[in-house]
XYZ file of C-alpha atoms in Angstrom:
685
model
C -14.564 -25.111 17.922
C -11.380 -27.130 17.357
C -11.719 -29.756 14.634
C -9.403 -32.765 14.903
C -8.836 -34.990 11.894
C -6.176 -37.084 10.158
C -4.447 -36.579 6.819
C -2.604 -39.707 5.664
C -2.638 -40.912 9.296
C -1.086 -37.617 10.485
C -3.127 -35.993 13.252
C -4.113 -32.378 12.546
C -6.373 -29.796 14.120
C -7.998 -26.526 13.008
C -9.731 -23.848 15.061
C -12.894 -23.241 13.051
C -13.629 -19.931 14.805
C -10.251 -18.369 13.922
C -9.805 -19.607 10.368
C -11.927 -21.170 7.673
C -9.967 -23.773 5.761
C -10.673 -26.180 2.956
C -9.200 -29.661 2.747
C -6.647 -28.456 0.192
C -5.521 -25.569 2.420
C -5.217 -27.883 5.415
C -3.095 -30.309 3.410
C -0.850 -27.498 2.150
C -0.444 -26.129 5.698
C 0.724 -29.567 6.850
C 3.216 -29.992 4.011
C 1.137 -32.422 1.957
C 1.120 -31.623 -1.754
C -2.116 -31.905 -3.697
C -2.047 -31.193 -7.462
C -4.374 -28.512 -8.805
C -4.951 -26.427 -11.932
C -8.017 -24.261 -11.361
C -7.462 -23.434 -7.679
C -5.658 -20.212 -6.769
C -5.494 -18.786 -3.252
C -6.356 -15.237 -4.420
C -9.393 -16.254 -6.506
C -12.766 -17.780 -5.747
C -13.091 -21.554 -5.875
C -14.245 -23.047 -9.185
C -13.611 -26.798 -8.909
C -13.240 -27.195 -12.677
C -10.176 -29.373 -13.100
C -10.974 -32.177 -10.579
C -7.243 -32.735 -10.136
C -7.343 -32.263 -6.368
C -9.541 -35.301 -5.600
C -9.109 -36.853 -2.135
C -10.757 -39.669 -0.201
C -12.690 -38.916 2.998
C -14.009 -41.697 5.220
C -17.782 -42.220 5.170
C -18.054 -40.516 1.752
C -19.273 -42.521 -1.227
C -17.214 -40.639 -3.844
C -13.910 -38.841 -4.055
C -14.169 -35.148 -3.128
C -12.576 -32.072 -4.707
C -10.294 -30.839 -1.914
C -10.340 -27.201 -3.069
C -14.085 -26.769 -2.538
C -14.833 -28.720 0.652
C -14.580 -26.634 3.848
C -13.493 -28.202 7.126
C -16.391 -27.960 9.583
C -17.765 -29.896 12.541
C -18.717 -32.777 10.218
C -15.003 -33.510 9.715
C -14.284 -34.003 13.419
C -12.464 -37.344 13.862
C -12.559 -37.952 10.098
C -9.655 -39.342 8.097
C -8.485 -37.895 4.760
C -6.359 -39.891 2.314
C -4.438 -38.343 -0.593
C -2.143 -41.169 -1.785
C -4.259 -44.318 -2.029
C -4.502 -46.248 -5.315
C -8.030 -45.039 -6.043
C -6.912 -41.398 -5.972
C -3.766 -42.028 -8.028
C -5.885 -43.766 -10.654
C -8.378 -40.884 -10.675
C -5.567 -38.357 -11.180
C -4.239 -40.349 -14.112
C -7.711 -40.288 -15.643
C -8.074 -36.531 -15.167
C -4.645 -35.914 -16.715
C -5.528 -38.150 -19.666
C -8.684 -36.150 -20.376
C -6.851 -32.822 -20.060
C -4.236 -33.963 -22.577
C -6.719 -35.313 -25.139
C -6.912 -32.068 -27.116
C -3.683 -30.464 -25.910
C -1.223 -29.939 -28.797
C 2.389 -31.120 -28.683
C 3.748 -27.565 -28.680
C 6.176 -27.924 -25.778
C 9.378 -27.329 -27.831
C 8.072 -23.963 -29.115
C 5.790 -22.960 -26.226
C 6.912 -19.976 -24.136
C 5.513 -21.670 -21.027
C 8.096 -24.450 -21.316
C 10.122 -24.887 -18.146
C 7.474 -23.322 -15.885
C 4.377 -25.153 -17.111
C 2.149 -26.761 -14.475
C 0.753 -29.162 -17.061
C 4.237 -30.446 -17.914
C 5.207 -30.946 -14.286
C 1.970 -32.586 -13.196
C 1.892 -34.844 -16.248
C 5.339 -36.092 -15.256
C 4.332 -36.577 -11.616
C 0.738 -37.837 -11.889
C 0.059 -38.736 -15.531
C 0.233 -41.965 -17.509
C 3.309 -42.934 -19.480
C 1.252 -43.736 -22.604
C -1.765 -42.198 -24.334
C -4.838 -44.070 -25.559
C -6.530 -41.366 -27.627
C -6.179 -41.761 -31.399
C -9.097 -39.683 -32.694
C -8.625 -36.283 -34.333
C -7.842 -33.530 -31.805
C -9.996 -30.426 -31.446
C -8.430 -27.117 -32.483
C -9.475 -23.597 -31.451
C -8.643 -20.406 -33.329
C -5.992 -18.072 -31.954
C -7.625 -15.239 -30.008
C -6.611 -11.596 -30.421
C -6.543 -10.164 -26.889
C -4.358 -7.184 -27.836
C -0.703 -6.372 -28.437
C 0.340 -7.532 -24.966
C -1.223 -10.997 -24.605
C -0.988 -13.865 -27.066
C -3.896 -16.314 -26.829
C -3.294 -19.788 -28.306
C -6.526 -21.269 -26.993
C -5.987 -24.795 -28.360
C -3.723 -25.232 -25.327
C -6.437 -24.043 -22.898
C -7.641 -26.545 -20.251
C -10.596 -24.355 -19.118
C -9.383 -23.718 -15.588
C -11.101 -20.258 -15.779
C -8.375 -18.537 -13.724
C -8.177 -15.731 -16.297
C -11.956 -15.200 -16.278
C -12.119 -15.073 -12.488
C -9.172 -12.696 -12.181
C -10.556 -10.156 -14.641
C -14.049 -10.317 -13.151
C -13.225 -10.433 -9.435
C -9.888 -8.606 -9.151
C -9.524 -6.316 -12.175
C -13.235 -5.471 -12.350
C -13.777 -6.007 -16.095
C -16.048 -8.583 -17.710
C -14.376 -8.986 -21.071
C -13.505 -12.696 -20.822
C -15.958 -15.512 -20.295
C -16.762 -19.165 -20.949
C -18.550 -19.698 -24.252
C -20.326 -22.900 -25.306
C -20.634 -26.217 -23.516
C -19.025 -29.620 -23.633
C -16.954 -30.217 -26.757
C -17.598 -26.637 -27.942
C -16.522 -24.941 -24.716
C -14.089 -22.026 -25.202
C -12.593 -19.127 -23.265
C -12.926 -15.868 -25.143
C -14.514 -12.465 -25.518
C -18.243 -12.319 -26.092
C -17.810 -10.283 -29.275
C -15.188 -10.361 -31.985
C -12.458 -7.733 -32.081
C -12.961 -6.905 -28.390
C -9.662 -6.400 -26.552
C -9.000 -6.695 -22.825
C -9.061 -3.134 -21.466
C -7.474 -3.356 -18.037
C -4.351 -1.888 -16.438
C -3.741 -5.322 -14.874
C -4.465 -7.650 -17.792
C -0.915 -9.030 -17.936
C -1.438 -10.897 -14.662
C -3.507 -13.535 -16.467
C -0.243 -14.572 -18.153
C 1.179 -15.523 -14.740
C -2.079 -17.183 -13.685
C -2.413 -19.413 -16.752
C -1.127 -22.901 -15.762
C -0.465 -23.845 -19.399
C 0.736 -21.993 -22.493
C -2.658 -20.694 -23.605
C -1.967 -17.113 -22.467
C 1.601 -15.904 -22.896
C 3.358 -12.567 -23.253
C 3.360 -11.310 -26.830
C 6.370 -9.091 -26.053
C 8.412 -12.022 -24.675
C 7.380 -14.515 -27.394
C 10.157 -16.876 -28.592
C 12.910 -14.843 -26.900
C 14.130 -16.951 -24.006
C 13.716 -19.828 -21.586
C 13.254 -19.341 -17.830
C 16.344 -21.372 -16.886
C 18.518 -19.020 -18.974
C 17.363 -15.854 -17.192
C 18.820 -14.291 -14.070
C 16.566 -12.591 -11.501
C 17.500 -9.073 -10.387
C 15.339 -7.507 -7.671
C 13.700 -4.233 -8.580
C 10.698 -2.047 -7.798
C 7.852 -0.548 -9.818
C 9.164 2.983 -10.193
C 5.982 4.243 -11.894
C 3.752 3.827 -8.831
C 4.248 5.368 -5.383
C 3.379 1.968 -3.831
C 6.791 0.756 -5.139
C 5.661 -2.764 -5.934
C 8.483 -5.348 -5.689
C 9.352 -6.918 -9.043
C 11.980 -9.155 -10.628
C 13.882 -8.113 -13.733
C 14.717 -11.279 -15.670
C 17.879 -10.547 -17.613
C 20.330 -12.288 -19.901
C 23.463 -10.828 -21.432
C 22.770 -7.289 -20.267
C 19.242 -7.249 -21.692
C 15.875 -7.309 -19.902
C 13.757 -10.155 -21.284
C 10.722 -9.800 -19.034
C 9.487 -8.410 -15.715
C 7.599 -10.506 -13.154
C 6.076 -9.713 -9.739
C 7.569 -10.588 -6.373
C 5.007 -11.717 -3.799
C 4.327 -9.226 -1.006
C 0.993 -9.694 0.755
C 1.103 -6.259 2.387
C 1.534 -4.330 -0.858
C 0.757 -5.986 -4.171
C 0.006 -9.597 -3.154
C 1.253 -11.090 -6.443
C 0.020 -8.610 -9.058
C 1.751 -5.883 -11.066
C 0.492 -3.345 -13.589
C 0.833 -3.672 -17.358
C 2.805 -0.438 -17.332
C 5.746 -1.942 -15.453
C 5.371 -5.458 -16.892
C 5.722 -4.446 -20.539
C 7.606 -1.131 -20.533
C 11.084 -2.679 -20.746
C 11.088 -2.749 -24.554
C 11.501 1.036 -24.409
C 15.082 0.593 -23.143
C 16.108 -0.833 -26.515
C 14.606 2.201 -28.236
C 16.432 4.525 -25.841
C 19.771 2.801 -26.480
C 19.298 3.333 -30.228
C 18.251 6.985 -29.958
C 20.368 8.370 -27.141
C 23.775 9.957 -27.520
C 26.740 8.640 -25.556
C 28.572 11.939 -25.215
C 27.473 15.417 -24.077
C 26.021 17.642 -26.800
C 25.980 21.427 -27.136
C 23.437 23.316 -29.218
C 25.122 25.506 -31.832
C 21.995 26.373 -33.800
C 18.400 25.217 -34.247
C 18.220 21.396 -34.579
C 22.011 21.135 -34.720
C 24.216 19.858 -31.887
C 27.946 19.488 -31.447
C 29.497 16.669 -29.411
C 31.676 17.659 -26.454
C 34.002 15.899 -24.065
C 32.803 15.510 -20.475
C 35.491 17.895 -19.263
C 34.351 20.660 -21.613
C 30.654 20.031 -20.920
C 31.092 20.244 -17.146
C 33.084 23.457 -17.498
C 30.084 24.953 -19.306
C 27.810 23.743 -16.494
C 30.009 25.402 -13.860
C 30.165 28.607 -15.869
C 26.370 28.765 -16.068
C 25.703 27.764 -12.444
C 28.340 30.091 -10.958
C 27.239 33.109 -12.968
C 25.709 35.501 -10.419
C 23.445 37.016 -13.056
C 21.729 33.675 -13.600
C 18.856 32.465 -11.482
C 18.815 28.675 -11.757
C 15.709 26.495 -11.412
C 16.696 22.906 -10.540
C 14.041 20.246 -11.138
C 14.867 16.654 -10.162
C 13.126 13.667 -11.769
C 10.770 11.319 -9.952
C 13.042 8.270 -10.386
C 16.183 9.750 -8.793
C 17.299 7.662 -5.799
C 18.097 8.727 -2.232
C 21.864 9.046 -2.707
C 21.494 11.324 -5.710
C 18.896 13.478 -3.952
C 21.428 14.135 -1.189
C 24.219 14.848 -3.669
C 22.286 17.430 -5.666
C 20.775 19.046 -2.596
C 24.314 19.528 -1.227
C 25.464 20.831 -4.603
C 22.700 23.439 -4.780
C 23.238 24.502 -1.171
C 26.937 25.071 -1.807
C 26.081 27.122 -4.857
C 23.834 29.248 -2.665
C 20.702 28.241 -4.560
C 17.511 27.285 -2.725
C 15.338 27.011 -5.826
C 15.237 23.218 -6.245
C 12.358 20.742 -6.202
C 11.316 17.349 -7.584
C 9.031 17.271 -10.602
C 6.278 15.762 -8.427
C 6.565 18.663 -6.010
C 5.593 21.011 -8.840
C 2.085 19.544 -8.740
C 1.199 20.714 -5.240
C 0.043 24.211 -4.349
C 0.952 23.793 -0.679
C 2.538 20.952 1.238
C 3.422 20.894 4.934
C 6.342 18.481 5.333
C 7.238 19.392 8.921
C 6.042 16.021 10.199
C 6.089 12.620 8.539
C 2.376 12.001 9.024
C 1.714 14.817 6.552
C 3.228 12.919 3.623
C 3.756 9.276 4.696
C 0.739 7.113 5.472
C 0.857 4.927 8.573
C -2.067 2.896 7.204
C -0.863 0.631 4.370
C -4.426 -0.657 3.746
C -3.432 -4.212 4.698
C -6.422 -4.363 7.086
C -8.748 -2.498 4.732
C -11.399 -5.217 5.165
C -12.162 -3.814 8.625
C -13.312 -0.459 7.206
C -17.073 -0.122 6.856
C -17.112 2.995 4.640
C -14.791 4.466 2.001
C -14.718 8.073 0.782
C -12.710 8.883 -2.361
C -11.792 12.559 -2.757
C -10.187 13.711 -5.991
C -8.760 10.335 -6.914
C -9.234 7.976 -9.847
C -7.824 4.753 -8.454
C -7.728 2.944 -11.784
C -5.308 5.533 -13.153
C -3.430 6.782 -10.078
C -2.853 3.479 -8.264
C -4.336 0.332 -9.865
C -2.932 -1.949 -7.147
C -4.616 0.022 -4.361
C -7.736 -0.073 -6.503
C -7.639 -3.873 -6.256
C -7.515 -3.773 -2.455
C -10.405 -1.343 -2.148
C -12.543 -3.074 -4.762
C -12.354 -6.311 -2.803
C -13.828 -4.819 0.372
C -16.880 -6.796 1.417
C -19.065 -4.430 3.439
C -21.479 -7.184 4.432
C -25.217 -6.832 4.948
C -26.641 -3.529 6.070
C -29.927 -2.978 7.799
C -30.848 -0.394 5.162
C -30.078 -1.722 1.700
C -30.230 1.721 0.066
C -27.234 3.034 2.039
C -24.155 3.515 -0.155
C -20.900 2.496 1.499
C -18.632 4.329 -0.970
C -18.672 8.081 -1.633
C -16.884 9.684 -4.597
C -15.975 13.372 -4.979
C -14.283 14.259 -8.261
C -14.460 12.792 -11.733
C -16.661 9.742 -12.141
C -14.972 6.444 -12.920
C -16.114 2.837 -13.102
C -16.175 1.346 -9.641
C -18.354 -0.800 -7.391
C -22.156 -0.732 -7.384
C -22.171 0.382 -3.744
C -20.741 3.808 -4.665
C -22.542 7.154 -4.507
C -21.430 10.183 -6.516
C -21.282 13.321 -4.329
C -20.077 15.975 -6.799
C -17.146 17.030 -8.955
C -16.233 20.507 -7.676
C -14.184 21.857 -4.783
C -17.450 23.198 -3.343
C -18.634 19.610 -2.771
C -15.451 18.939 -0.818
C -15.891 22.081 1.299
C -19.484 21.086 2.086
C -18.146 17.762 3.317
C -15.608 19.519 5.563
C -18.356 21.720 6.979
C -20.742 18.805 7.516
C -23.357 20.172 5.108
C -23.541 17.095 2.868
C -26.217 14.513 3.578
C -23.538 11.849 3.230
C -21.863 13.218 6.401
C -24.582 11.507 8.445
C -23.538 8.183 6.968
C -19.891 8.912 7.846
C -20.866 9.647 11.454
C -22.804 6.371 11.695
C -19.900 4.286 10.408
C -17.532 2.810 12.981
C -14.301 2.837 10.976
C -14.480 5.069 7.862
C -11.577 5.349 5.422
C -10.834 8.499 3.389
C -8.585 8.423 0.304
C -7.213 11.801 -0.829
C -5.814 12.025 -4.359
C -3.294 14.327 -5.960
C -6.076 15.765 -8.140
C -7.509 17.500 -5.052
C -4.199 18.712 -3.608
C -3.174 20.316 -6.906
C -6.296 22.475 -7.029
C -6.759 23.497 -3.399
C -4.330 25.418 -1.168
C -4.941 23.035 1.718
C -2.372 20.847 3.423
C -2.974 17.259 4.495
C -2.865 18.448 8.102
C -5.754 20.859 7.461
C -7.800 18.252 5.582
C -7.379 15.724 8.401
C -8.384 18.337 10.982
C -11.510 19.262 8.998
C -12.596 15.632 8.613
C -12.121 14.758 12.282
C -14.300 17.723 13.289
C -17.374 16.667 11.306
C -17.015 12.893 11.684
C -15.278 10.127 13.590
C -12.560 9.664 10.963
C -9.261 8.815 12.625
C -6.227 10.757 11.328
C -4.428 7.536 10.344
C -7.427 6.548 8.201
C -6.985 9.576 5.935
C -4.691 8.112 3.264
C -2.983 10.365 0.714
C -2.020 8.964 -2.683
C 1.059 10.840 -3.876
C 2.705 10.707 -7.289
C 6.261 9.619 -8.027
C 8.635 7.046 -6.607
C 10.843 9.457 -4.687
C 8.307 12.019 -3.401
C 8.353 10.755 0.192
C 12.125 10.423 0.043
C 12.519 13.973 -1.248
C 10.451 15.328 1.645
C 12.506 13.257 4.091
C 15.679 14.810 2.687
C 14.188 18.304 2.487
C 14.304 18.478 -1.320
C 11.101 20.495 -1.456
C 10.604 24.233 -1.391
C 7.220 25.783 -0.721
C 8.389 29.044 -2.252
C 9.759 27.428 -5.419
C 9.068 29.652 -8.394
C 9.771 29.138 -12.052
C 11.133 32.658 -12.226
C 14.663 31.685 -13.175
C 16.290 32.192 -16.533
C 18.272 28.921 -16.421
C 16.758 25.443 -16.072
C 18.831 22.508 -14.813
C 16.706 19.385 -15.331
C 18.069 16.193 -13.767
C 16.368 13.207 -15.442
C 13.076 15.106 -15.395
C 10.722 15.150 -18.381
C 7.162 15.566 -17.120
C 6.684 19.343 -17.013
C 6.549 22.337 -19.325
C 9.350 24.884 -19.585
C 8.333 28.383 -18.514
C 8.596 31.210 -21.031
C 11.314 33.152 -19.183
C 13.834 30.269 -19.422
C 16.527 31.112 -21.965
C 19.049 28.344 -21.210
C 18.303 24.657 -20.582
C 20.699 22.027 -19.227
C 19.196 18.546 -19.483
C 20.880 15.676 -17.675
C 19.182 12.322 -18.240
C 18.537 9.428 -20.567
C 16.426 11.024 -23.310
C 13.854 13.791 -23.577
C 10.725 14.085 -25.700
C 8.955 17.034 -24.047
C 11.489 19.875 -24.313
C 11.741 19.421 -28.100
C 14.576 21.646 -29.400
C 14.904 23.865 -26.324
C 17.825 21.939 -24.777
C 21.100 23.896 -24.954
C 23.371 21.404 -23.182
C 22.703 17.666 -22.975
C 24.484 15.465 -20.404
C 23.717 11.747 -20.965
C 23.206 9.752 -17.774
C 22.369 6.140 -17.004
C 19.015 4.553 -16.180
C 17.713 4.714 -12.617
C 18.495 1.014 -11.996
C 22.138 1.531 -13.043
C 22.716 4.740 -11.111
C 24.028 3.295 -7.821
C 27.163 3.784 -5.783
C 26.936 0.249 -4.419
C 24.992 -2.860 -5.375
C 21.678 -1.751 -3.804
C 19.671 1.438 -3.451
C 16.792 2.292 -1.119
C 13.496 3.993 -1.928
C 10.633 4.868 0.425
C 7.048 4.275 -0.687
C 3.950 6.283 0.227
C 3.524 4.170 3.385
C 7.041 4.908 4.647
C 8.227 1.360 3.912
C 11.734 0.710 2.598
C 11.995 -0.839 -0.859
C 15.364 -2.065 -2.095
C 16.511 -2.293 -5.688
C 19.529 -4.217 -6.954
C 21.889 -2.754 -9.508
C 21.201 -3.738 -13.103
C 23.416 -2.791 -16.035
C 22.045 -2.627 -19.576
C 23.651 0.532 -21.054
C 26.184 -0.389 -23.717
C 27.856 3.019 -23.991
C 30.995 3.329 -21.862
C 30.994 7.138 -22.024
C 27.609 7.551 -20.321
C 27.966 8.669 -16.686
C 25.879 7.983 -13.602
C 23.973 10.931 -12.140
C 25.862 10.310 -8.896
C 29.214 10.540 -10.709
C 28.253 13.815 -12.418
C 27.179 15.238 -9.047
C 30.366 14.095 -7.291
C 32.547 15.701 -9.978
C 30.735 19.010 -9.532
C 31.114 18.825 -5.733
C 34.835 18.080 -6.062
C 35.217 21.102 -8.327
C 33.434 23.330 -5.824
C 35.634 22.110 -2.965
C 38.661 23.518 -4.788
C 37.083 26.900 -5.524
C 36.101 29.767 -3.256
C 32.489 30.640 -3.844
C 31.519 34.143 -2.913
C 27.967 34.062 -1.752
C 25.701 37.024 -2.199
C 25.835 39.507 0.661
C 22.080 39.459 1.042
C 21.994 35.706 1.612
C 21.869 34.744 5.264
C 21.538 31.391 6.897
C 18.318 31.330 8.836
C 17.236 28.701 11.293
C 13.748 27.611 10.317
C 11.605 26.983 13.366
C 8.475 24.982 12.671
C 5.555 24.215 14.954
C 3.262 21.253 14.996
C 0.183 23.488 15.010
C -0.003 25.437 11.785
C -0.598 29.178 12.266
C -4.009 30.523 11.416
C -4.202 31.935 7.938
C -6.869 33.074 5.545
C -7.490 30.580 2.777
C -8.895 31.742 -0.537
C -10.426 28.889 -2.500
C -12.283 28.950 -5.795
C -15.283 26.763 -5.010
C -16.264 26.236 -8.656
C -13.048 24.495 -9.713
C -13.716 20.979 -11.004
C -11.542 18.260 -9.483
C -10.358 16.651 -12.708
C -8.095 13.613 -12.910
C -4.406 14.397 -12.478
C -3.666 11.527 -14.894
C -5.566 11.776 -18.163
C -3.852 8.920 -19.981
C -2.423 5.994 -17.999
C 0.111 5.088 -20.692
C 1.538 8.608 -21.208
C 2.954 9.368 -17.760
C 6.661 8.663 -18.305
C 9.255 8.726 -21.069
C 9.948 5.010 -20.512
C 6.261 4.279 -21.159
C 5.927 6.567 -24.171
C 8.848 4.822 -25.875
C 7.215 1.386 -25.567
C 5.467 0.646 -28.866
C 3.087 -1.968 -27.506
C 1.955 0.200 -24.582
C 1.486 3.203 -26.867
C -1.227 1.385 -28.821
C -2.965 0.028 -25.733
C -6.001 1.279 -23.849
C -6.903 4.926 -24.363
C -4.178 5.423 -26.982
C -5.755 2.734 -29.157
C -9.211 4.275 -28.775
C -7.937 7.736 -29.714
C -5.772 6.273 -32.497
C -2.616 7.787 -31.021
C -0.190 5.552 -32.867
C 2.717 7.975 -32.896
C 5.489 5.857 -34.390
C 6.214 8.604 -36.918
C 6.957 11.040 -34.085
C 8.967 9.581 -31.236
C 10.561 6.533 -32.836
C 12.000 8.487 -35.756
C 13.736 10.802 -33.302
C 11.960 13.973 -34.416
C 11.328 15.192 -30.883
C 13.993 13.407 -28.868
C 17.530 14.311 -28.004
């Protein structure tokens, strides 16, 4: 049914069958601005602030535009948003909101981007009539990341709704009524435990919730936006670095409805303080180990000569491990370098996780389904994945699936194989071992009947499963399609690392990679253990806290967002989508080189030298077939599918060097406050 109505004498129409719209949404779609505080398009409607009042013909009172849907009753109706009665009502609402609001604007971090400031200027009175003592509320302790000055709060409840509906935690709520109404935790000394808690800072329309890390450091009009991506998640969420004078002041999300909507994780939002720590700890020149815990500074020319001597020594077998943040250009450079040296033993640090990976075809490692239409799926099966830890933003999408009413209420629409984790009430736990997964493949689980009945099931495969089973994605998809009606494109694989898909595209992955070498060349890679047979370590990167004193030659390189040939660099996320990052310079040392520059210098050196390859080495043309050959698979059925990520805030050197993140979440519970270790440079080089 098409509904025709007028807004400020402008004729409009809405097809009720195709889209459900409220008055506020209809006004916004037609370019008519209506002020609001509590309404947000990604949250449920609350109608708390009453700022969006409009006049509708044949209605006795003004209506809240955010909560009134357009239906057949509005056919031929007229809506007014600018008449004197509405303007007077808005002035009254603004006056009430400002009654208890403190005059903190000169020192408030929200200044310059505060909705209350802007709407007071546009819709408020020019004088105040309230002379009684203002109400004050104590400052709330929400953790080391969020500062809560609740005297500024206007009770829009955006923060409460986000944490409850989107993040899935119930740690904030509305306490008291009337004059005593407050937003807070239900118990004292309870902190917000969510990987997405920082988003309530962006949602707050006033200065009640602000970033504790950014406090009193800058104003929004002083900061320059530089486009970046969330390098710690394979979704590659678009973000904005806000910088001033070569320093990152804060990180904010960029809106992308297909990927992150407008949310980012706390890990990427607050990790930037680690760059200051790195700049203090790192060395600007190459260093050579002369004895235990003692290093000698070298020139770049001397250091690179040592690298060539080690790499060109025929008696050395070199293992090359490339970090997860290395961009496409550098992957190509170092692949070419290793090929010219005659070495095939190179891999990314994420590739070390997998027992077997078939990268012959893109569908085996890049997902064609980006979960944008996840609402159409009527069943979800999670296999070896903890979404809260592995991909919090995908967790949001899947948590918001509304399965609707089912004829049988006892049927569970979500199946979980692997470690238990807090999720929706509709979930059913199917087991924690590989044997449970094999039973599913063979159709011997009772839950398989539910999968067959569903029209469009979705299966999420996590890295935790692929690291413990010698099965490829191709084999898992084939097994699932045999026992159910799961479409191959609806088997989504969550990989780890920003450049994993890129590395497979470029062929920087070796199935036969073995840590059997005696020399390790680590290129900005920290997240693995050195094998016992390694007797010489070359580390090229920003800083290292995992190799301890095993590094023999250290080559300092720049951060991943500085390491570009041009002004932009391209990454590919787990859905095969391009994500661009702009160049950002924060390193103050002039002697530090880009990884690309170090690689180019080595290639130039090799072009001027004749390299005698081993006689046994022959170039072979690898012929691959779409259908994998039959092979016998030996699987230990009793292996438990444990989480690949045990601690969300310990997955990267840039996270571990952030003080505020290191005393957040699980680290705070386990009392892992390790300032005496990392920040005093006892384990870093």
